[in-house]
Amino acid sequence: MTEKRIPELLVEPNKFCPGCGHGIINRVLAEVLEEMDLAEQAVGSLAVGCACLMMDTFGTDWIQAPHGRAAAVAVGVKRVRPECCVFTYQGDGDSMSIGFSETMYAAIRNENITAILVNNGIFGMTGGQMAPTSLPGQRTTTSPKGRDAELTGQPLNMINQMKQLPIGYLARGSVASAKDINKLKQYIRSAIETQMNGGGYSMVEVLSPCPTNWKMNMESSLAHIENTVKSVFPVGEFVKNGERTDA
Amino acid sequence: MPRRLMKGNDALSEAAVRAGCRFFGGYPITPQSEILEYLSWRLPEAGGTFIQAESELSGINMVYGAAAAGFRAMTSSSGPGYSLLQEGISYIASAELPAVFIDVQRYGSGLGDIFQAQSDYWQATRGGGHGDYRTLVYAPASVQESVDLIQLAFDKADEYRNPCQILSDASIAQMMEPVTLPEMHEHDPNAEWAVRGKHGGDFKRVTSTMYYIEDFDAYIKNKYDVMAEREQRWESVQVEDADLVLVAYGISSRICKEAVKIARAQGIRLGLLRPITLWPFPVKGFAEVNPDVKAYLSVELTSLPKMAEDVKLACEMKAPVEIFLGGAKIPESTAIVERAVSILKEQR
């Protein structure tokens, strides 16, 4: 039997739905913080939506911001306590819809924080409404006939919004396979290294399944990410050490 | 300390720095923009941080973060921008964090206009944001009092772990007066509740304290009851023998003070009750008023009466409460005296 090692930062079992990607992302983030010896000086900023369930189960200091404003709150912390490892953890509705301005301006000012944006293409906690990242044709509770891009616009690609900015690190990963999860861990580690080296703004977007609101099982959710979501939201590193890697 | 001639907004800013404020995130809007301009160079000089935020929403949430990290933090705004701060003020009150907010009031609803007014009284004193919270609201009537009250506001914010507000107006903010500034104060940011990484201790969660306090309803009611009982401040001028008592705060109170002088010289017994705290409203001050007072006159620079309702509650309608509205125009002290004389005639 191999030993089951759970990061000490995961102080309680998570509260996410079965098959949700947040649990994996939580685990990866916890491993990175512990391996980098940052667990004791980390401060997280989250708002509402499924991410806020982490406040009881993920044992770093936390601040819960108003919906969308986690980046601004994180900036307030980091500016007065630059020695802390300050990160945001938000879903796509939170960070890219109501919080688009706060998210973008943290990047525009190249604030020395790390943003983790979990893209599952839907508003999860409020019951499956359309998000900026919902795919064309995607059925949600507010696009019951499928998202009509003629009416609602194309899905928002935050990497494209940010990659021309002079920021430290930018990547998009996924939890669709073990290989992807290993890469995601590298991305999150690079993002946090960038922050702790004073390298400026770092952001990792994570493609993640929401089986509950996608009305899929876990296997088909992961296949959907692999076969469909990734074609709209390509994974990889886009900015590294302040340089474009895809130019 | 030598006295200096300073503009209201500049003096308020310098006093905040000297009170130990080390973080400001805010957005320009007239008539408070000098606060940003002043702090943009002064805070870095004092080892603090100034950020011109992309919006008031972002600015107040930066303040939320800095306050949660234990630092004395503030923002300021005016009218339309003050409306945008309300979401954050509600969150900061709910998380029971100390912070200071300034509203340099301007005229009107919607966009309104940039000239002096006292239109935001309800928003400041009734909560403004959603839910069950209160904030201490201080109303300076001079540049010196702006300096004195913002220091008190930071201290009281810490004492109660609750946001405090300065409700100023364009006149007080834009006028120049001589002031004495306090000594520099350094604030220790390492309160036990401040987020800075857990450093071997338990992890801390800054969010609505309602999640963690047993019998929260009773707890929060008691907190605000204690503040309401202890924190009332006012100035009274010749109210003990007054036939008519003017009630006014901020810039209006200065005109009323002159009105009292003019009236008394003519043998008309006017008095003035000047709330310094608008929440809690200084109900106790009304106990000093002549029990045979014939009427109160609430003098406000608004289009619609607001403070008058608090005056009615405070005096328990033992005498009629009349209303003098300045609206967009600052009234002449003589006009207030004329109105007082006419009210007293009607009362005979």
Coordinates of C-alpha atoms in Angstrom, one line a residue:
Chain A
M1 CA 0.0 0.0 0.0
T2 CA 1.3 3.4 -0.8
E3 CA 0.9 6.0 1.9
K4 CA -2.0 8.4 1.4
R5 CA -0.5 11.8 2.0
I6 CA -2.8 14.8 2.4
P7 CA -1.3 18.3 2.6
E8 CA -1.7 19.7 6.2
L9 CA -3.3 22.8 4.6
L10 CA -6.4 20.8 3.8
V11 CA -7.7 20.9 7.3
E12 CA -11.1 19.3 6.5
P13 CA -12.6 17.4 3.6
N14 CA -13.8 19.7 0.9
K15 CA -17.4 20.6 0.4
F16 CA -17.6 20.6 -3.4
C17 CA -20.0 18.5 -5.4
P18 CA -18.9 15.0 -6.5
G19 CA -16.7 15.3 -9.6
C20 CA -16.0 19.0 -9.2
G21 CA -12.6 20.2 -10.2
H22 CA -12.1 22.6 -7.2
G23 CA -11.0 19.7 -5.0
I24 CA -8.1 18.9 -7.3
I25 CA -7.1 22.5 -7.7
N26 CA -7.2 23.0 -3.9
R27 CA -5.0 20.0 -3.5
V28 CA -2.5 21.2 -6.0
L29 CA -2.4 24.7 -4.5
A30 CA -1.9 23.3 -1.0
E31 CA 1.0 21.1 -2.2
V32 CA 2.7 24.0 -3.9
L33 CA 2.4 26.3 -0.9
E34 CA 3.7 23.6 1.4
E35 CA 6.6 22.5 -0.9
M36 CA 7.6 26.2 -1.2
D37 CA 7.4 26.6 2.6
L38 CA 4.8 29.4 2.2
A39 CA 1.9 28.0 4.1
E40 CA 2.6 30.1 7.2
Q41 CA 2.8 33.4 5.3
A42 CA 0.0 32.9 2.8
V43 CA -3.1 35.1 2.7
G44 CA -5.9 34.2 0.3
S45 CA -8.6 36.4 -1.0
L46 CA -11.8 35.0 -2.4
A47 CA -15.4 36.2 -2.8
V48 CA -18.6 34.3 -3.3
G49 CA -19.5 31.3 -5.4
C50 CA -18.2 27.8 -4.9
A51 CA -14.7 29.0 -4.1
C52 CA -15.9 30.5 -0.8
L53 CA -16.4 26.9 0.5
M54 CA -12.6 26.8 0.9
M55 CA -12.7 29.2 3.9
D56 CA -13.3 26.3 6.3
T57 CA -11.3 23.5 4.6
F58 CA -8.1 25.2 3.3
G59 CA -6.0 26.3 6.3
T60 CA -4.5 29.6 5.2
D61 CA -5.5 33.1 6.3
W62 CA -8.5 34.2 4.3
I63 CA -10.4 37.4 3.5
Q64 CA -13.8 37.1 1.9
A65 CA -14.4 40.0 -0.5
P66 CA -17.6 41.2 -2.0
H67 CA -18.6 39.4 -5.2
G68 CA -16.0 40.2 -7.8
R69 CA -13.6 42.3 -5.7
A70 CA -11.1 39.7 -4.5
A71 CA -8.3 41.1 -6.6
A72 CA -8.7 44.6 -5.1
V73 CA -8.8 43.1 -1.6
A74 CA -5.6 41.1 -2.3
V75 CA -3.9 44.3 -3.6
G76 CA -4.7 46.0 -0.3
V77 CA -3.1 43.2 1.7
K78 CA 0.0 42.8 -0.5
R79 CA 0.8 46.5 -0.6
V80 CA 0.9 46.7 3.2
R81 CA 2.4 43.2 3.8
P82 CA 4.7 42.6 0.8
E83 CA 6.3 39.7 2.7
C84 CA 3.1 37.7 2.5
C85 CA 2.2 35.3 -0.3
V86 CA -1.1 36.8 -1.4
F87 CA -3.3 35.0 -3.9
T88 CA -6.9 35.2 -5.1
Y89 CA -9.0 32.2 -5.8
Q90 CA -12.1 32.8 -7.8
G91 CA -14.5 31.2 -10.3
D92 CA -15.1 32.6 -13.8
G93 CA -18.3 34.4 -12.9
D94 CA -16.6 36.1 -10.0
S95 CA -13.3 37.1 -11.6
M96 CA -14.4 37.6 -15.2
S97 CA -17.9 38.9 -15.0
I98 CA -18.7 41.1 -12.0
G99 CA -15.0 41.3 -11.1
F100 CA -13.6 41.9 -14.6
S101 CA -12.5 45.4 -13.8
E102 CA -10.8 44.5 -10.5
T103 CA -9.1 41.4 -12.1
M104 CA -7.9 43.3 -15.2
Y105 CA -6.6 46.4 -13.3
A106 CA -4.6 44.2 -10.9
A107 CA -2.9 42.9 -14.0
I108 CA -2.7 46.3 -15.7
R109 CA -0.9 47.7 -12.6
N110 CA 1.2 44.6 -12.5
E111 CA 0.4 44.1 -8.9
N112 CA 2.7 41.5 -7.2
I113 CA -0.1 39.0 -6.5
T114 CA -1.1 35.6 -7.8
A115 CA -4.6 35.0 -9.3
I116 CA -6.1 31.6 -9.7
L117 CA -9.2 31.8 -11.9
V118 CA -11.2 28.6 -12.1
N119 CA -13.0 28.4 -15.5
N120 CA -15.9 25.9 -15.4
G121 CA -18.0 27.9 -17.9
I122 CA -20.9 28.4 -15.6
F123 CA -22.1 30.1 -12.4
G124 CA -22.0 27.1 -10.1
M125 CA -23.2 28.0 -6.7
T126 CA -26.2 30.1 -7.9
G127 CA -27.5 27.1 -9.9
G128 CA -25.9 27.0 -13.3
Q129 CA -26.5 30.3 -15.0
M130 CA -24.6 31.5 -18.1
A131 CA -21.1 32.8 -17.4
P132 CA -18.8 34.9 -19.6
T133 CA -16.9 31.7 -20.3
S134 CA -20.0 29.6 -21.3
L135 CA -19.4 28.1 -24.7
P136 CA -21.6 28.9 -27.8
G137 CA -24.5 26.5 -27.7
Q138 CA -24.0 25.7 -24.0
R139 CA -27.3 25.2 -22.2
T140 CA -27.5 26.9 -18.9
T141 CA -30.4 28.0 -16.7
T142 CA -30.3 31.5 -18.3
S143 CA -29.5 30.2 -21.8
P144 CA -32.0 27.3 -21.9
K145 CA -31.8 27.0 -25.7
G146 CA -28.0 27.1 -25.7
R147 CA -25.8 30.2 -25.5
D148 CA -26.4 32.4 -28.6
A149 CA -23.2 34.2 -29.3
E150 CA -25.0 36.6 -31.7
L151 CA -26.9 37.8 -28.6
T152 CA -24.5 37.4 -25.8
G153 CA -21.0 37.7 -27.4
Q154 CA -18.3 35.1 -27.7
P155 CA -16.8 33.5 -24.6
L156 CA -14.4 35.7 -22.7
N157 CA -10.8 34.7 -23.1
M158 CA -8.9 36.4 -20.1
I159 CA -5.5 35.1 -21.3
N160 CA -6.0 37.1 -24.5
Q161 CA -7.0 40.1 -22.5
M162 CA -3.9 39.9 -20.4
K163 CA -1.1 38.5 -22.5
Q164 CA -0.1 41.8 -24.1
L165 CA 0.3 43.4 -20.7
P166 CA 3.8 43.7 -19.1
I167 CA 3.0 41.1 -16.4
G168 CA 5.1 38.4 -14.7
Y169 CA 3.4 35.1 -15.5
L170 CA 0.4 33.9 -17.4
A171 CA -0.8 30.3 -18.0
R172 CA -3.9 28.2 -18.6
G173 CA -4.0 24.6 -17.3
S174 CA -6.7 22.0 -16.7
V175 CA -7.6 19.1 -14.5
A176 CA -8.8 16.9 -17.4
S177 CA -6.0 14.3 -17.0
A178 CA -3.2 13.3 -14.6
K179 CA -0.8 14.8 -17.1
D180 CA -2.7 18.1 -17.1
I181 CA -2.8 18.1 -13.3
N182 CA 1.0 17.7 -13.1
K183 CA 1.4 20.6 -15.6
L184 CA -1.1 22.7 -13.6
K185 CA 1.0 22.2 -10.5
Q186 CA 4.1 23.5 -12.4
Y187 CA 2.1 26.5 -13.6
I188 CA 0.9 27.4 -10.1
R189 CA 4.4 26.9 -8.7
S190 CA 5.8 29.2 -11.4
A191 CA 3.1 31.8 -10.7
I192 CA 3.8 31.9 -7.0
E193 CA 7.6 31.9 -7.6
T194 CA 7.1 34.9 -9.8
Q195 CA 5.2 36.7 -7.0
M196 CA 7.8 35.8 -4.3
N197 CA 10.6 36.9 -6.5
G198 CA 8.9 40.3 -7.0
G199 CA 8.3 39.5 -10.7
G200 CA 4.9 41.1 -10.9
Y201 CA 1.4 39.9 -11.6
S202 CA 0.9 36.2 -12.1
M203 CA -2.3 34.4 -13.2
V204 CA -3.2 30.8 -13.8
E205 CA -6.6 30.0 -15.3
V206 CA -7.8 26.5 -14.8
L207 CA -10.2 24.6 -17.0
S208 CA -12.4 22.6 -14.5
P209 CA -15.5 20.5 -14.7
C210 CA -18.9 21.3 -13.1
P211 CA -20.7 17.9 -13.6
T212 CA -23.6 19.1 -11.5
N213 CA -24.5 22.1 -13.7
W214 CA -23.2 20.6 -16.9
K215 CA -25.6 17.7 -16.4
M216 CA -22.8 15.3 -17.2
N217 CA -21.0 12.6 -15.3
M218 CA -17.4 13.1 -14.4
E219 CA -16.0 11.1 -17.2
S220 CA -17.9 12.9 -19.9
S221 CA -17.1 16.2 -18.2
L222 CA -13.4 15.5 -18.5
A223 CA -13.8 14.4 -22.1
H224 CA -15.8 17.6 -22.8
I225 CA -12.9 19.7 -21.5
E226 CA -10.4 17.7 -23.6
N227 CA -12.4 17.6 -26.8
T228 CA -14.3 20.9 -26.7
V229 CA -13.4 23.4 -24.0
K230 CA -9.7 23.3 -24.9
S231 CA -10.4 24.2 -28.5
V232 CA -11.9 27.5 -27.3
F233 CA -9.5 28.0 -24.4
P234 CA -6.1 26.6 -25.3
V235 CA -3.8 25.5 -22.4
G236 CA -0.2 26.3 -22.0
E237 CA 2.1 29.1 -20.7
F238 CA 1.6 32.5 -22.4
V239 CA 3.9 34.8 -20.3
K240 CA 6.9 33.5 -18.4
N241 CA 9.4 35.7 -16.5
G242 CA 7.7 38.7 -18.0
E243 CA 8.2 37.5 -21.6
R244 CA 5.6 36.3 -24.1
T245 CA 6.1 32.6 -24.8
D246 CA 3.5 32.4 -27.6
A247 CA 4.6 35.4 -29.6
Chain B
M1 CA 2.9 73.4 17.7
P2 CA 2.8 76.3 15.2
R3 CA -0.4 77.0 13.5
R4 CA -0.6 76.7 9.7
L5 CA -3.1 78.0 7.1
M6 CA -4.5 74.9 5.3
K7 CA -7.2 73.9 3.0
G8 CA -9.8 71.6 4.6
N9 CA -9.1 68.6 2.4
D10 CA -5.3 69.0 2.8
A11 CA -5.6 69.3 6.6
L12 CA -7.8 66.3 6.7
S13 CA -5.3 64.3 4.7
E14 CA -2.3 65.4 6.8
A15 CA -4.2 64.6 10.0
A16 CA -5.0 61.1 8.7
V17 CA -1.3 60.4 8.0
R18 CA -0.4 61.7 11.5
A19 CA -3.1 59.5 13.0
G20 CA -1.1 56.5 11.6
C21 CA -3.1 55.9 8.3
R22 CA -0.7 54.1 6.0
F23 CA -3.0 53.1 3.2
F24 CA -5.3 55.0 0.8
G25 CA -7.1 53.6 -2.2
G26 CA -9.5 56.0 -3.9
Y27 CA -10.8 57.7 -7.0
P28 CA -11.0 61.3 -8.0
I29 CA -14.2 63.2 -7.6
T30 CA -14.9 66.9 -6.9
P31 CA -14.9 68.3 -4.2
Q32 CA -12.6 65.8 -2.5
S33 CA -9.9 65.3 -5.1
E34 CA -7.3 67.3 -3.1
I35 CA -7.3 64.4 -0.6
L36 CA -6.0 62.1 -3.3
E37 CA -3.6 64.7 -4.6
Y38 CA -2.2 65.3 -1.1
L39 CA -1.9 61.7 -0.2
S40 CA -0.3 60.7 -3.5
W41 CA 3.0 62.2 -2.3
R42 CA 2.5 62.4 1.4
L43 CA 1.7 58.7 2.1
P44 CA 4.8 57.3 0.3
E45 CA 6.8 60.0 2.2
A46 CA 5.5 58.6 5.4
G47 CA 6.2 54.9 4.4
G48 CA 2.6 54.2 3.4
T49 CA 0.8 53.3 0.2
F50 CA -1.4 55.4 -2.1
I51 CA -3.2 53.8 -5.0
Q52 CA -5.4 55.7 -7.5
A53 CA -7.9 52.9 -8.0
E54 CA -9.8 52.2 -11.2
S55 CA -13.1 52.9 -9.4
E56 CA -14.5 53.6 -6.0
L57 CA -15.5 49.9 -5.8
S58 CA -12.0 48.9 -6.2
G59 CA -10.7 51.6 -3.9
I60 CA -12.8 50.6 -0.9
N61 CA -12.0 46.9 -1.4
M62 CA -8.3 47.8 -1.3
V63 CA -9.1 49.5 2.0
Y64 CA -10.9 46.3 3.1
G65 CA -7.7 44.3 2.4
A66 CA -5.3 46.7 4.1
A67 CA -7.6 47.0 7.1
A68 CA -7.9 43.2 7.3
A69 CA -4.1 43.1 7.4
G70 CA -4.2 45.4 10.4
F71 CA -3.2 48.7 8.9
R72 CA -4.9 52.0 9.4
A73 CA -6.6 52.6 6.0
M74 CA -9.1 54.9 4.5
T75 CA -10.7 56.2 1.4
S76 CA -12.7 59.3 0.5
S77 CA -15.3 60.2 -2.0
S78 CA -18.3 62.5 -2.7
G79 CA -21.9 62.0 -3.7
P80 CA -22.1 59.6 -6.7
G81 CA -18.8 58.0 -5.6
Y82 CA -20.0 57.7 -2.0
S83 CA -22.9 55.6 -3.3
L84 CA -20.4 53.2 -4.8
L85 CA -18.6 52.9 -1.5
Q86 CA -21.6 51.6 0.3
E87 CA -21.2 47.9 -0.7
G88 CA -17.7 47.9 0.8
I89 CA -18.7 49.8 3.9
S90 CA -21.3 47.1 4.6
Y91 CA -18.8 44.3 4.1
I92 CA -16.2 46.0 6.3
A93 CA -18.7 46.6 9.1
S94 CA -19.9 43.0 8.8
A95 CA -16.3 41.8 9.1
E96 CA -15.9 44.2 12.1
L97 CA -12.8 45.9 10.8
P98 CA -11.6 49.4 11.6
A99 CA -11.4 51.8 8.7
V100 CA -12.2 55.4 8.0
F101 CA -14.3 56.8 5.2
I102 CA -14.7 60.4 4.2
D103 CA -17.7 61.8 2.3
V104 CA -17.2 65.4 1.2
Q105 CA -20.9 65.9 0.4
R106 CA -22.0 67.6 -2.8
Y107 CA -25.4 68.7 -4.0
G108 CA -28.2 66.6 -5.4
S109 CA -29.0 63.1 -6.3
G110 CA -27.8 61.2 -9.4
L111 CA -24.9 63.2 -10.8
G112 CA -26.0 66.3 -8.9
D113 CA -23.5 69.1 -8.9
I114 CA -20.2 69.9 -7.2
F115 CA -21.2 72.7 -4.9
Q116 CA -21.7 72.4 -1.1
A117 CA -24.7 70.5 0.3
Q118 CA -25.7 68.1 3.1
S119 CA -27.6 65.7 0.9
D120 CA -26.0 62.4 2.1
Y121 CA -27.3 62.5 5.7
W122 CA -29.5 59.5 5.4
Q123 CA -26.9 57.4 3.5
A124 CA -24.3 58.2 6.1
T125 CA -26.5 57.7 9.2
R126 CA -28.9 54.9 8.2
G127 CA -26.2 52.5 7.0
G128 CA -26.3 53.2 3.2
G129 CA -25.3 49.7 2.4
H130 CA -27.3 46.6 2.9
G131 CA -28.1 44.9 6.2
D132 CA -27.7 45.5 9.9
Y133 CA -24.8 47.8 10.6
R134 CA -24.1 51.3 11.8
T135 CA -21.1 53.5 11.5
L136 CA -19.9 56.4 13.8
V137 CA -20.5 59.5 11.7
Y138 CA -18.5 62.7 12.6
A139 CA -19.5 66.1 11.1
P140 CA -16.7 68.7 11.3
A141 CA -17.7 72.4 11.3
S142 CA -14.2 73.8 10.7
V143 CA -10.8 72.8 9.3
Q144 CA -9.5 72.4 12.8
E145 CA -12.3 70.1 13.7
S146 CA -11.7 68.0 10.6
V147 CA -8.2 67.5 11.9
D148 CA -9.4 66.6 15.4
L149 CA -12.2 64.3 14.3
I150 CA -10.3 62.2 11.8
Q151 CA -7.9 61.2 14.5
L152 CA -10.8 60.4 16.8
A153 CA -12.4 58.4 14.0
F154 CA -9.3 56.2 13.6
D155 CA -9.1 55.6 17.4
K156 CA -12.9 54.8 17.7
A157 CA -12.7 52.6 14.6
D158 CA -10.1 50.5 16.5
E159 CA -11.9 50.6 19.8
Y160 CA -15.1 49.2 18.3
R161 CA -13.6 47.4 15.3
N162 CA -16.1 49.2 13.2
P163 CA -15.9 51.7 10.2
C164 CA -16.1 55.4 11.1
Q165 CA -17.1 58.1 8.7
I166 CA -16.3 61.8 8.4
L167 CA -19.3 63.6 6.8
S168 CA -17.8 66.8 5.5
D169 CA -19.0 69.1 2.8
A170 CA -17.6 71.2 -0.1
S171 CA -17.4 74.4 2.1
I172 CA -15.4 72.9 4.9
A173 CA -13.3 70.9 2.5
Q174 CA -12.4 73.8 0.2
M175 CA -12.0 76.7 2.7
M176 CA -8.7 77.6 4.3
E177 CA -8.3 78.2 8.0
P178 CA -5.5 78.1 10.5
V179 CA -5.0 74.7 12.1
T180 CA -2.8 73.1 14.7
L181 CA -1.7 69.6 13.6
P182 CA -1.0 66.8 15.9
E183 CA 2.2 64.9 16.3
M184 CA 2.9 61.9 14.1
H185 CA 1.4 58.7 15.5
E186 CA 2.6 55.2 14.5
H187 CA 0.0 52.5 14.6
D188 CA 0.9 48.8 15.4
P189 CA -0.6 46.7 12.6
N190 CA -0.1 43.4 14.3
A191 CA -3.5 43.0 16.1
E192 CA -4.3 39.4 16.9
W193 CA -7.1 39.4 14.3
A194 CA -5.0 40.8 11.4
V195 CA -4.3 38.6 8.5
R196 CA -0.6 38.2 7.8
G197 CA -0.1 34.5 7.4
K198 CA -0.8 32.2 10.3
H199 CA 2.9 31.9 11.4
G200 CA 2.4 28.8 13.4
G201 CA -1.0 29.8 14.9
D202 CA -4.5 29.0 13.7
F203 CA -5.6 30.3 10.4
K204 CA -7.7 33.4 10.4
R205 CA -10.8 34.1 8.4
V206 CA -12.0 37.7 7.7
T207 CA -15.6 37.6 6.7
S208 CA -19.0 38.4 8.3
T209 CA -18.5 37.8 12.1
M210 CA -22.1 36.5 12.1
Y211 CA -20.7 33.1 11.1
Y212 CA -18.6 32.7 14.2
I213 CA -20.6 34.5 17.0
E214 CA -23.2 32.7 19.0
D215 CA -26.5 34.6 19.4
F216 CA -25.3 37.1 16.8
D217 CA -28.5 39.2 16.9
A218 CA -28.0 40.1 20.5
Y219 CA -24.3 40.6 20.1
I220 CA -24.6 43.1 17.2
K221 CA -27.5 44.9 18.8
N222 CA -25.5 45.3 22.0
K223 CA -22.5 46.6 20.1
Y224 CA -24.4 49.4 18.5
D225 CA -26.4 50.1 21.6
V226 CA -23.2 50.7 23.5
M227 CA -21.8 53.0 20.7
A228 CA -25.1 54.9 20.7
E229 CA -24.9 55.4 24.4
R230 CA -21.3 56.3 24.7
E231 CA -20.3 58.2 21.6
Q232 CA -22.8 61.0 21.3
R233 CA -21.0 64.4 20.8
W234 CA -22.5 67.8 20.4
E235 CA -21.9 71.5 21.1
S236 CA -24.6 73.6 22.6
V237 CA -24.7 77.4 22.4
Q238 CA -27.1 79.2 24.8
V239 CA -29.8 76.5 24.7
E240 CA -30.6 76.7 28.5
D241 CA -32.8 79.8 28.2
A242 CA -33.6 79.7 24.5
D243 CA -37.1 80.2 23.2
L244 CA -36.1 78.6 19.9
V245 CA -33.2 76.2 19.3
L246 CA -31.5 75.9 15.9
V247 CA -30.2 72.4 15.1
A248 CA -27.5 72.3 12.5
Y249 CA -24.2 70.5 11.7
G250 CA -21.2 71.3 9.6
I251 CA -21.2 74.4 7.5
S252 CA -24.8 75.2 8.4
S253 CA -24.0 75.3 12.1
R254 CA -21.5 78.1 11.5
I255 CA -24.2 80.3 9.9
C256 CA -26.5 79.4 12.7
K257 CA -23.9 80.3 15.3
E258 CA -23.8 83.8 13.7
A259 CA -27.6 83.8 13.7
V260 CA -27.6 83.2 17.4
K261 CA -25.3 86.1 18.0
I262 CA -27.3 88.5 15.8
A263 CA -30.6 87.4 17.5
R264 CA -29.2 87.7 21.0
A265 CA -28.0 91.2 20.3
Q266 CA -31.6 92.1 19.4
G267 CA -32.9 90.4 22.6
I268 CA -34.2 87.4 20.8
R269 CA -33.4 84.2 22.7
L270 CA -32.0 81.8 20.1
G271 CA -29.8 78.9 20.9
L272 CA -28.0 76.3 18.8
L273 CA -27.5 72.6 19.2
R274 CA -24.8 71.4 16.9
P275 CA -24.5 67.6 16.5
I276 CA -20.8 66.6 16.1
T277 CA -21.8 62.9 15.8
L278 CA -24.7 62.4 13.4
W279 CA -24.8 58.7 14.3
P280 CA -25.3 58.3 17.1
F281 CA -27.5 61.4 17.0
P282 CA -26.8 63.4 20.2
V283 CA -30.2 62.9 21.9
K284 CA -28.6 63.6 25.2
G285 CA -27.9 67.2 24.1
F286 CA -31.6 67.9 24.1
A287 CA -31.7 67.4 27.8
E288 CA -29.8 70.7 28.1
V289 CA -32.4 72.6 26.2
N290 CA -34.8 75.0 28.1
P291 CA -37.8 72.7 29.0
D292 CA -40.1 75.6 27.9
V293 CA -38.5 76.0 24.5
K294 CA -41.2 77.0 22.0
A295 CA -39.8 75.4 18.9
Y296 CA -36.8 73.8 17.1
L297 CA -35.6 74.8 13.7
S298 CA -33.6 72.2 11.7
V299 CA -31.3 74.0 9.3
E300 CA -30.0 71.8 6.5
L301 CA -28.4 72.4 3.1
T302 CA -30.7 69.9 1.3
S303 CA -33.6 70.1 -1.0
L304 CA -35.6 67.6 1.1
P305 CA -35.4 67.6 4.9
K306 CA -33.5 64.7 6.4
M307 CA -31.9 65.5 9.8
A308 CA -35.3 67.0 10.9
E309 CA -36.6 63.5 11.5
D310 CA -33.8 62.8 14.0
V311 CA -34.6 66.2 15.7
K312 CA -38.2 65.2 16.0
L313 CA -37.3 61.9 17.6
A314 CA -34.7 63.4 19.9
C315 CA -37.0 66.1 21.3
E316 CA -39.9 63.6 21.4
M317 CA -42.0 66.3 19.7
K318 CA -42.3 68.2 23.0
A319 CA -42.0 71.3 20.9
P320 CA -42.7 71.8 17.2
V321 CA -39.9 71.1 14.8
E322 CA -39.7 73.5 11.9
I323 CA -37.4 73.1 8.9
F324 CA -35.2 75.6 7.1
L325 CA -33.7 74.2 3.9
G326 CA -30.7 75.8 2.2
G327 CA -30.9 73.6 -0.9
A328 CA -28.2 74.7 -3.3
K329 CA -27.7 78.1 -1.7
I330 CA -25.9 78.7 1.6
P331 CA -28.5 80.8 3.5
E332 CA -27.7 84.2 5.1
S333 CA -27.7 84.2 8.9
T334 CA -30.1 87.1 8.9
A335 CA -32.6 84.9 6.9
I336 CA -32.4 82.3 9.7
V337 CA -33.1 85.0 12.3
E338 CA -36.1 86.3 10.3
R339 CA -37.5 82.8 10.1
A340 CA -36.9 82.2 13.8
V341 CA -38.7 85.4 14.7
S342 CA -41.7 84.5 12.5
I343 CA -41.9 81.0 14.1
L344 CA -41.9 82.6 17.6
K345 CA -44.6 85.0 16.6
E346 CA -46.8 82.1 15.4
Q347 CA -46.2 80.3 18.7
R348 CA -47.5 83.2 20.8

